[in-house]
C-alpha atoms as an extended CHARMM CRD file, in Angstrom:
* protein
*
        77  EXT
         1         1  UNK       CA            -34.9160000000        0.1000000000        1.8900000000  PROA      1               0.0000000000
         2         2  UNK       CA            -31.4410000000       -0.2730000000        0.1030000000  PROA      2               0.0000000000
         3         3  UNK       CA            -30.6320000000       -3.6350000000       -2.0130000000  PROA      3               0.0000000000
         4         4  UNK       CA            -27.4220000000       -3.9210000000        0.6410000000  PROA      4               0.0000000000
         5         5  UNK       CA            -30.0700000000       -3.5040000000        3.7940000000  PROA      5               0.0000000000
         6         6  UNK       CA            -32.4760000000       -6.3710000000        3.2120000000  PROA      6               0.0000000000
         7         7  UNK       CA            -29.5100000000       -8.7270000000        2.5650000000  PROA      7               0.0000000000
         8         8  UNK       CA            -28.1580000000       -7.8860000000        6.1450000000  PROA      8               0.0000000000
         9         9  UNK       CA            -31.2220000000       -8.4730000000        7.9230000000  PROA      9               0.0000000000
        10        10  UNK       CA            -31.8900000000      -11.8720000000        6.8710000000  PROA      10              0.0000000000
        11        11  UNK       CA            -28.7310000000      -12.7420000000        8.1790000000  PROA      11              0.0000000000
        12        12  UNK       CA            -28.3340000000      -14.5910000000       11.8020000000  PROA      12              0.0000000000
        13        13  UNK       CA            -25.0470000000      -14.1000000000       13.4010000000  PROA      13              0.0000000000
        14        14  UNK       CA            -24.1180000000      -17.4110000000       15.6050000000  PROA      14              0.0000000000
        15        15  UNK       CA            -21.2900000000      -15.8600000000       18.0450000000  PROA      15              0.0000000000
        16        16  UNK       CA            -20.4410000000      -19.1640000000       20.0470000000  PROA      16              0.0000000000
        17        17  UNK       CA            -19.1310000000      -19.0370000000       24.3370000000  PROA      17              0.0000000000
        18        18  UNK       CA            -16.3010000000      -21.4830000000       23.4240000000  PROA      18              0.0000000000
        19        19  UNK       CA            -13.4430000000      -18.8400000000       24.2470000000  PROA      19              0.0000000000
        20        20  UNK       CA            -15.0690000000      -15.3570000000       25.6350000000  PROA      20              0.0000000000
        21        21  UNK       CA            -15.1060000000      -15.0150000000       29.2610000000  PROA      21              0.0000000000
        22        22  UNK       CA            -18.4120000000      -14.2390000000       30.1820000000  PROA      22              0.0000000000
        23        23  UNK       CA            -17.9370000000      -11.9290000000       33.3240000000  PROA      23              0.0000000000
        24        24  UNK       CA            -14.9320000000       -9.7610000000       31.2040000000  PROA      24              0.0000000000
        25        25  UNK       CA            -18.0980000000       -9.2970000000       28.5380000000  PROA      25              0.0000000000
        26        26  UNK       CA            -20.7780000000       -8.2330000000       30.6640000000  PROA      26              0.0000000000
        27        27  UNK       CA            -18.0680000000       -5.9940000000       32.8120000000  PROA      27              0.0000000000
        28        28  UNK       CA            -16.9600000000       -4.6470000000       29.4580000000  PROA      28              0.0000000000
        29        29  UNK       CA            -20.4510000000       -3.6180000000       28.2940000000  PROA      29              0.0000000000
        30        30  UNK       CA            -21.4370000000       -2.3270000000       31.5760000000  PROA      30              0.0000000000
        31        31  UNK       CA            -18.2440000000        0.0220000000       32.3330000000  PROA      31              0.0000000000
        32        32  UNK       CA            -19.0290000000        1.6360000000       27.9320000000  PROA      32              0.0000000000
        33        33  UNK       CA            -22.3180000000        1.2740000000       27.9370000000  PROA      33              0.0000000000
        34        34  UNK       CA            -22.3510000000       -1.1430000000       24.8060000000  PROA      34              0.0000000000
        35        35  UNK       CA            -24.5890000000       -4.0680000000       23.8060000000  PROA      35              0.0000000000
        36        36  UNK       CA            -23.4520000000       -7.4550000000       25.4100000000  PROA      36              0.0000000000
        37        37  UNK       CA            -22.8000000000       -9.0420000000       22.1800000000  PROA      37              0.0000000000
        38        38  UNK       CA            -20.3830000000       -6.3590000000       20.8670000000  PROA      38              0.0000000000
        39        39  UNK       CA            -18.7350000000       -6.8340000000       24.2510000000  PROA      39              0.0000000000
        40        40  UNK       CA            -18.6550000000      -10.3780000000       23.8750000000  PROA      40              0.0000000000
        41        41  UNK       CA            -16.6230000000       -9.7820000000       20.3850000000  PROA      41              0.0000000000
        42        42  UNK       CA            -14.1890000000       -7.5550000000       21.8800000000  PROA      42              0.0000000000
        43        43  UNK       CA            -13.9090000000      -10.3990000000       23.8980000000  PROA      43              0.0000000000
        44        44  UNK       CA            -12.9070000000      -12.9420000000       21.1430000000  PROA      44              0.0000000000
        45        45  UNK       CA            -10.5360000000      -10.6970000000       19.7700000000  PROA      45              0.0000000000
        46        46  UNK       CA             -8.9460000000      -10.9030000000       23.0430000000  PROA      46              0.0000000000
        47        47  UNK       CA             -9.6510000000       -7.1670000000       24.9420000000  PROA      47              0.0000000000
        48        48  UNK       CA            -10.3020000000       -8.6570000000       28.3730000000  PROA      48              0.0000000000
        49        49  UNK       CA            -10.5400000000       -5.4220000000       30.1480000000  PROA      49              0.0000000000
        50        50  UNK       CA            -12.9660000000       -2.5540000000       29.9650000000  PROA      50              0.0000000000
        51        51  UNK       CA             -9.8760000000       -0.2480000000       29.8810000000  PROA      51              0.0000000000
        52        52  UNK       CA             -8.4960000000       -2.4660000000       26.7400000000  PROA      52              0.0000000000
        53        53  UNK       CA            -11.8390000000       -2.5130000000       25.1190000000  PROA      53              0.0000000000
        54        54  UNK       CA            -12.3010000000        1.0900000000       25.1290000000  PROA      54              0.0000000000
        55        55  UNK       CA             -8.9050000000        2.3130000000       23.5440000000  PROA      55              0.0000000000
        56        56  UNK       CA             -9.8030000000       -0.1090000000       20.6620000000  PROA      56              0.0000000000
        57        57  UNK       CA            -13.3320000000        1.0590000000       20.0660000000  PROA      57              0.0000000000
        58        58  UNK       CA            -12.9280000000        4.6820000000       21.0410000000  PROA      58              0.0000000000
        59        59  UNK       CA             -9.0990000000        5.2720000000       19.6800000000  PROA      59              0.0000000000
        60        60  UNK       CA             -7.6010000000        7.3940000000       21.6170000000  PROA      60              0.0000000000
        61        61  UNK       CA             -6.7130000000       10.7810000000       20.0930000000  PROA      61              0.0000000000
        62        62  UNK       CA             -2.9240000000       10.2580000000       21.3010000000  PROA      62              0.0000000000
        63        63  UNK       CA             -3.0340000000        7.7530000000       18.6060000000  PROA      63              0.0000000000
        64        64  UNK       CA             -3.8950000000       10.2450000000       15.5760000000  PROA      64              0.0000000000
        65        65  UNK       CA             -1.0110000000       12.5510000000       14.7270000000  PROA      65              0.0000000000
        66        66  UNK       CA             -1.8670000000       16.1670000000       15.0230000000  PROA      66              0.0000000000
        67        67  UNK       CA             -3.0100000000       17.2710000000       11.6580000000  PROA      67              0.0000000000
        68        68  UNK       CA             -1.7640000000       21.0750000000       12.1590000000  PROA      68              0.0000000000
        69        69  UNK       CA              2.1980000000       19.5540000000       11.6530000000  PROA      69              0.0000000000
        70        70  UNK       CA              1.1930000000       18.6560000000        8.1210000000  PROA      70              0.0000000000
        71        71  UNK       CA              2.3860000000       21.5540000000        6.1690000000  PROA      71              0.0000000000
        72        72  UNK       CA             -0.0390000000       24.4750000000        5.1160000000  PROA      72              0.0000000000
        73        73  UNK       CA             -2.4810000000       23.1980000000        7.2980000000  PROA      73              0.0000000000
        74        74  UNK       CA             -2.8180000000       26.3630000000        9.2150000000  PROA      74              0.0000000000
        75        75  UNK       CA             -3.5760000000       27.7960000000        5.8600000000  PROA      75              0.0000000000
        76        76  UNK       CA             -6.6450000000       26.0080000000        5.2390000000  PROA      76              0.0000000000
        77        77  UNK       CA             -8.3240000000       26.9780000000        8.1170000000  PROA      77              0.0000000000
C-alpha cells in the first residue's frame, strides 16, 4: 500500500442533504450508471439534469479542439 493510500482510507466524507435534490441524484445516477453519492455531488455543484451531469463528467469531444490543426501534427503520426 502507498503512504498517500492509507491516509485516504481513514478518511470519512460527511456529504450533507441540505441543498441536493434527492430525486435529480438518484435520476442522475440511474440514467450514467454512477454511484449515488457522486450523483449527489454533481448535484451540489448544481448539474440538476442527467443530460447536464454527463457533459461535465464525460466532456464532450466538441469541447477539445481537434489536435490535427496544430501544426506538424500530421507529421507525427
Amino acid at each position: 500500500m502507498k503512504t498517500g493510500e492509507a491516509m485516504i482510507k481513514n478518511r470519512k466524507w460527511n456529504v450533507g442533504d441540505r441543498d441536493t435534490d434527492r430525486e435529480a441524484a438518484e435520476k442522475i445516477a440511474a440514467a450514467l450508471g454512477i454511484e449515488y453519492i457522486t450523483a449527489k455531488l454533481l448535484c451540489a455543484r448544481g448539474y440538476r439534469t442527467p443530460e447536464e451531469a454527463n457533459s461535465f463528467i464525460r466532456l464532450e469531444t466538441e469541447l477539445f479542439p481537434d489536435p490535427f490543426l496544430m501544426k506538424d501534427m500530421r507529421l507525427r503520426r
